[in-house]
CSV table of C-alpha atoms in Angstrom, one decimal:
chain,number,residue,atom,x,y,z
A,7,ASP,CA,5.1,18.9,8.2
A,8,GLY,CA,5.2,16.7,4.9
A,9,GLY,CA,2.9,14.3,4.6
A,10,ILE,CA,-0.3,12.8,1.9
A,11,THR,CA,-3.1,13.9,3.3
A,12,GLN,CA,-6.8,12.3,1.9
A,13,SER,CA,-10.4,13.3,2.7
A,14,PRO,CA,-13.0,12.7,3.3
A,15,LYS,CA,-12.2,10.3,6.1
A,16,TYR,CA,-15.6,8.9,5.3
A,17,LEU,CA,-17.8,9.4,2.2
A,18,PHE,CA,-21.4,8.0,1.7
A,19,ARG,CA,-23.1,8.1,-1.8
A,20,LYS,CA,-26.3,6.7,-3.1
A,21,GLU,CA,-26.0,4.2,-6.2
A,22,GLY,CA,-25.5,5.5,-9.2
A,23,GLN,CA,-23.7,8.7,-8.4
A,24,ASN,CA,-20.3,9.4,-8.8
A,25,VAL,CA,-17.8,10.7,-6.0
A,26,THR,CA,-14.7,12.7,-6.0
A,27,LEU,CA,-11.8,11.4,-3.5
A,28,SER,CA,-9.5,13.9,-2.8
A,29,CYS,CA,-5.8,13.1,-2.6
A,30,GLU,CA,-3.0,16.0,-2.0
A,31,GLN,CA,0.7,16.1,-1.4
A,32,ASN,CA,3.7,18.5,0.3
A,33,LEU,CA,6.4,15.9,-0.8
A,34,ASN,CA,7.5,17.2,-4.2
A,35,HIS,CA,6.6,13.4,-5.3
A,36,ASP,CA,6.3,12.9,-9.1
A,37,ALA,CA,4.6,9.8,-8.8
A,38,MET,CA,1.0,9.0,-7.3
A,39,TYR,CA,-1.5,6.3,-7.2
A,40,TRP,CA,-4.3,5.3,-5.8
A,41,TYR,CA,-5.2,1.7,-4.8
A,42,ARG,CA,-8.7,0.3,-3.5
A,43,GLN,CA,-8.5,-2.4,-0.4
A,44,ASP,CA,-10.5,-4.7,0.1
A,45,PRO,CA,-11.2,-7.2,3.0
A,46,GLY,CA,-9.4,-10.7,1.8
A,47,GLN,CA,-8.3,-9.1,-1.3
A,48,GLY,CA,-5.3,-7.2,-0.3
A,49,LEU,CA,-4.1,-4.0,-2.2
A,50,ARG,CA,-5.1,-3.3,-6.1
A,51,LEU,CA,-3.5,-0.7,-7.7
A,52,ILE,CA,-6.4,1.8,-9.8
A,53,TYR,CA,-4.5,4.2,-11.6
A,54,TYR,CA,-1.3,5.8,-11.2
A,55,SER,CA,0.7,8.9,-12.2
A,56,GLN,CA,4.4,9.6,-12.5
A,57,ILE,CA,4.5,12.8,-13.9
A,58,VAL,CA,1.8,15.7,-14.1
A,59,ASN,CA,-0.9,15.4,-17.5
A,60,ASP,CA,-0.2,12.0,-17.6
A,61,PHE,CA,-1.8,8.8,-15.9
A,62,GLN,CA,-2.2,4.6,-16.8
A,63,LYS,CA,-5.0,2.3,-15.7
A,64,GLY,CA,-3.5,-0.6,-13.0
A,65,ASP,CA,-5.2,-3.4,-12.5
A,66,ILE,CA,-9.0,-2.4,-11.7
A,67,ALA,CA,-9.5,0.3,-13.7
A,68,GLU,CA,-12.9,0.3,-14.5
A,69,GLY,CA,-14.9,2.5,-13.2
A,70,TYR,CA,-12.9,4.6,-12.0
A,71,SER,CA,-11.2,7.8,-13.7
A,72,VAL,CA,-8.1,10.2,-12.5
A,73,SER,CA,-6.6,13.4,-13.6
A,74,ARG,CA,-2.7,14.6,-12.8
A,75,GLU,CA,-3.2,18.4,-13.6
A,76,LYS,CA,-1.2,19.4,-10.7
A,77,LYS,CA,2.0,17.6,-8.9
A,78,GLU,CA,0.4,18.0,-5.3
A,79,SER,CA,-2.8,16.8,-6.3
A,80,PHE,CA,-3.9,13.3,-7.7
A,81,PRO,CA,-8.0,13.4,-7.1
A,82,LEU,CA,-9.4,10.4,-7.8
A,83,THR,CA,-13.5,9.9,-9.5
A,84,VAL,CA,-15.7,7.3,-9.0
A,85,THR,CA,-18.3,6.6,-11.2
A,86,SER,CA,-21.5,5.2,-11.8
A,87,ALA,CA,-20.1,2.6,-14.2
A,88,GLN,CA,-17.9,1.0,-11.3
A,89,LYS,CA,-19.9,-2.2,-10.2
A,90,ASN,CA,-18.7,-2.9,-6.4
A,91,PRO,CA,-17.8,0.4,-5.2
A,92,THR,CA,-18.1,0.5,-1.6
A,93,ALA,CA,-14.3,0.0,-0.6
A,94,PHE,CA,-11.3,1.8,1.4
A,95,TYR,CA,-9.4,4.0,-0.9
A,96,LEU,CA,-6.1,4.4,-0.1
A,97,CYS,CA,-3.7,7.5,-2.0
A,98,ALA,CA,0.4,6.9,-2.3
A,99,SER,CA,3.6,9.0,-3.7
A,100,SER,CA,6.9,8.4,-4.0
A,101,ARG,CA,9.3,10.2,-5.2
A,102,GLY,CA,9.7,7.6,-9.1
A,103,THR,CA,8.5,5.0,-9.8
A,104,THR,CA,10.2,1.1,-8.4
A,105,SER,CA,12.8,1.6,-6.8
A,106,TYR,CA,11.7,4.4,-4.6
A,107,GLU,CA,10.1,4.1,-0.9
A,108,GLN,CA,6.3,5.0,-1.7
A,109,TYR,CA,4.2,7.0,1.7
A,110,PHE,CA,0.6,6.2,2.4
A,111,GLY,CA,-2.3,8.6,3.2
A,112,PRO,CA,-5.0,7.6,5.8
A,113,GLY,CA,-7.0,6.7,3.7
A,114,THR,CA,-11.0,7.8,2.3
A,115,ARG,CA,-13.7,4.7,3.5
A,116,LEU,CA,-16.6,5.1,0.7
A,117,THR,CA,-20.0,3.7,1.2
A,118,VAL,CA,-22.5,3.4,-1.5
A,119,THR,CA,-26.0,2.3,-0.7
B,7,LYS,CA,2.7,-11.9,-13.3
B,8,GLN,CA,4.4,-12.1,-9.9
B,9,GLU,CA,2.6,-13.0,-7.1
B,10,VAL,CA,3.1,-12.1,-3.3
B,11,THR,CA,2.2,-14.5,-0.3
B,12,GLN,CA,2.4,-13.7,3.3
B,13,ILE,CA,2.2,-17.1,6.1
B,14,PRO,CA,0.9,-17.0,8.7
B,15,ALA,CA,-2.2,-14.7,7.9
B,16,ALA,CA,-3.0,-14.4,11.3
B,17,LEU,CA,-0.6,-14.5,14.6
B,18,SER,CA,-1.3,-13.9,18.2
B,19,VAL,CA,1.4,-14.4,21.0
B,20,PRO,CA,2.4,-13.1,24.6
B,21,GLU,CA,3.7,-9.8,25.1
B,22,GLY,CA,7.8,-10.0,25.2
B,23,GLU,CA,7.7,-13.3,22.6
B,24,ASN,CA,10.2,-12.6,19.2
B,25,LEU,CA,8.5,-13.4,16.1
B,26,VAL,CA,9.1,-14.1,12.6
B,27,LEU,CA,6.7,-12.8,9.2
B,28,ASN,CA,7.3,-14.4,6.4
B,29,CYS,CA,6.5,-12.8,2.3
B,30,SER,CA,7.4,-14.9,-0.6
B,31,PHE,CA,7.4,-13.7,-3.9
B,32,THR,CA,7.4,-16.0,-7.3
B,33,ASP,CA,9.4,-13.8,-9.2
B,34,SER,CA,13.0,-13.0,-8.0
B,35,ALA,CA,13.5,-10.1,-10.7
B,36,ILE,CA,12.4,-7.1,-7.7
B,37,TYR,CA,14.5,-4.1,-7.7
B,38,ASN,CA,12.8,-3.7,-3.5
B,39,LEU,CA,10.9,-5.2,-1.0
B,40,GLN,CA,8.5,-2.8,1.2
B,41,TRP,CA,7.4,-3.9,4.9
B,42,PHE,CA,4.1,-1.4,6.1
B,43,ARG,CA,1.9,-1.7,8.6
B,44,GLN,CA,-1.9,-0.5,9.0
B,45,ASP,CA,-3.4,0.6,11.9
B,46,PRO,CA,-7.6,-1.0,11.4
B,47,GLY,CA,-9.3,1.9,9.5
B,48,LYS,CA,-5.9,3.4,9.0
B,49,GLY,CA,-3.6,4.1,6.3
B,50,LEU,CA,-0.2,1.7,5.7
B,51,THR,CA,3.0,3.2,7.2
B,52,SER,CA,5.8,2.5,6.1
B,53,LEU,CA,8.4,0.4,7.9
B,54,LEU,CA,11.5,-0.6,6.1
B,55,LEU,CA,12.5,-0.8,2.3
B,56,ILE,CA,15.4,-3.5,1.6
B,57,GLN,CA,16.7,-2.4,-1.7
B,58,SER,CA,17.7,-6.2,-4.1
B,59,SER,CA,21.4,-5.5,-3.8
B,60,GLN,CA,20.6,-5.8,-0.1
B,61,ARG,CA,20.4,-8.1,3.0
B,62,GLU,CA,19.0,-7.1,6.0
B,63,GLN,CA,17.4,-3.8,6.7
B,64,THR,CA,17.0,-3.0,10.7
B,65,SER,CA,14.9,0.0,12.6
B,66,GLY,CA,14.6,-0.3,16.4
B,67,ARG,CA,13.3,-4.0,17.6
B,68,LEU,CA,12.6,-4.4,13.4
B,69,ASN,CA,14.9,-6.2,10.9
B,70,ALA,CA,14.1,-7.2,7.4
B,71,SER,CA,16.2,-9.9,5.5
B,72,LEU,CA,15.6,-10.5,1.3
B,73,ASP,CA,16.8,-13.4,-0.2
B,74,LYS,CA,16.0,-12.9,-3.5
B,75,SER,CA,17.0,-16.2,-5.1
B,76,SER,CA,14.7,-18.1,-2.8
B,77,GLY,CA,12.0,-15.5,-3.4
B,78,ARG,CA,11.6,-14.7,0.4
B,79,SER,CA,11.6,-12.2,2.8
B,80,THR,CA,11.2,-12.0,7.1
B,81,LEU,CA,10.9,-9.8,9.4
B,82,TYR,CA,11.7,-9.7,12.4
B,83,ILE,CA,10.2,-8.0,15.9
B,84,ALA,CA,12.0,-8.6,19.0
B,85,ALA,CA,10.4,-8.3,22.6
B,86,SER,CA,6.7,-7.6,20.9
B,87,GLN,CA,4.4,-5.5,23.1
B,88,PRO,CA,0.7,-5.4,22.7
B,89,GLY,CA,1.0,-1.9,20.4
B,90,ASP,CA,2.6,-3.7,18.0
B,91,SER,CA,-0.6,-5.2,16.9
B,92,ALA,CA,-1.5,-4.8,13.9
B,93,THR,CA,-1.4,-5.9,9.8
B,94,TYR,CA,1.9,-6.5,8.6
B,95,LEU,CA,1.7,-5.8,5.0
B,96,CYS,CA,5.0,-6.8,2.2
B,97,ALA,CA,4.7,-5.4,-1.6
B,98,VAL,CA,7.1,-5.1,-3.7
B,99,PRO,CA,6.9,-3.5,-7.5
B,100,TRP,CA,6.5,-4.4,-10.4
B,101,GLY,CA,6.4,-3.7,-14.1
B,102,GLY,CA,8.3,-0.8,-13.7
B,103,THR,CA,5.5,1.2,-11.9
B,104,ALA,CA,3.2,0.4,-8.6
B,105,LEU,CA,3.3,-2.0,-6.1
B,106,ILE,CA,2.2,-5.5,-5.5
B,107,PHE,CA,1.0,-6.5,-2.1
B,108,GLY,CA,0.5,-9.5,0.1
B,109,LYS,CA,-2.5,-10.0,2.1
B,110,GLY,CA,-0.7,-9.6,5.2
B,111,THR,CA,-0.2,-11.2,8.9
B,112,THR,CA,-2.4,-9.8,11.1
B,113,LEU,CA,-0.5,-9.7,14.5
B,114,SER,CA,-2.1,-9.5,17.9
B,115,VAL,CA,-0.1,-9.6,20.6
B,116,SER,CA,-0.9,-9.6,24.7
B,117,SER,CA,-0.2,-8.0,27.9
């Protein structure tokens, strides 16, 4: 079955620790995205990548980093510089940007205490 | 910058009722508009994608319309069922990159 997988589903970390969220897709999509969802805020774009070895900052990139070494994978690292990291993180992919349908993974809920 | 608004924020209806969810956007220069469903604690499921050249798109009991000139889209759900209870989100691509989302309408259908 084609789709997007995110792991883990739940993640707990202590303040000051970096943590990496996994996102893998087998849809052969060129573009991949990371969004953050907070209650009452809607989804906001963190980073996106249109092609391997290239990525761009979204609206709220501060405190986050990404890599895109393989077409299938787009991991997100939440660093200790992120002030409010507790949130629901969603990964998405699409064939290309702009006019293509985006497909989402099941999400990772990160709790930092 | 593009802004997307969804009204109402929450809606409760009895089973069997037909209903309309609204989505408005401030800049009409969009390529398409996408409707999603989100169940609590889950990811987003794409329901319908309407290209800018289209007026309507249908899937089963769902019908989405798009009026670019007025900056509006509606999602019509026919004969609602308790299984339709979820949060519905609309989104438009912006800046050639990712999606701008509304905050969603949370629908509750009672049996």
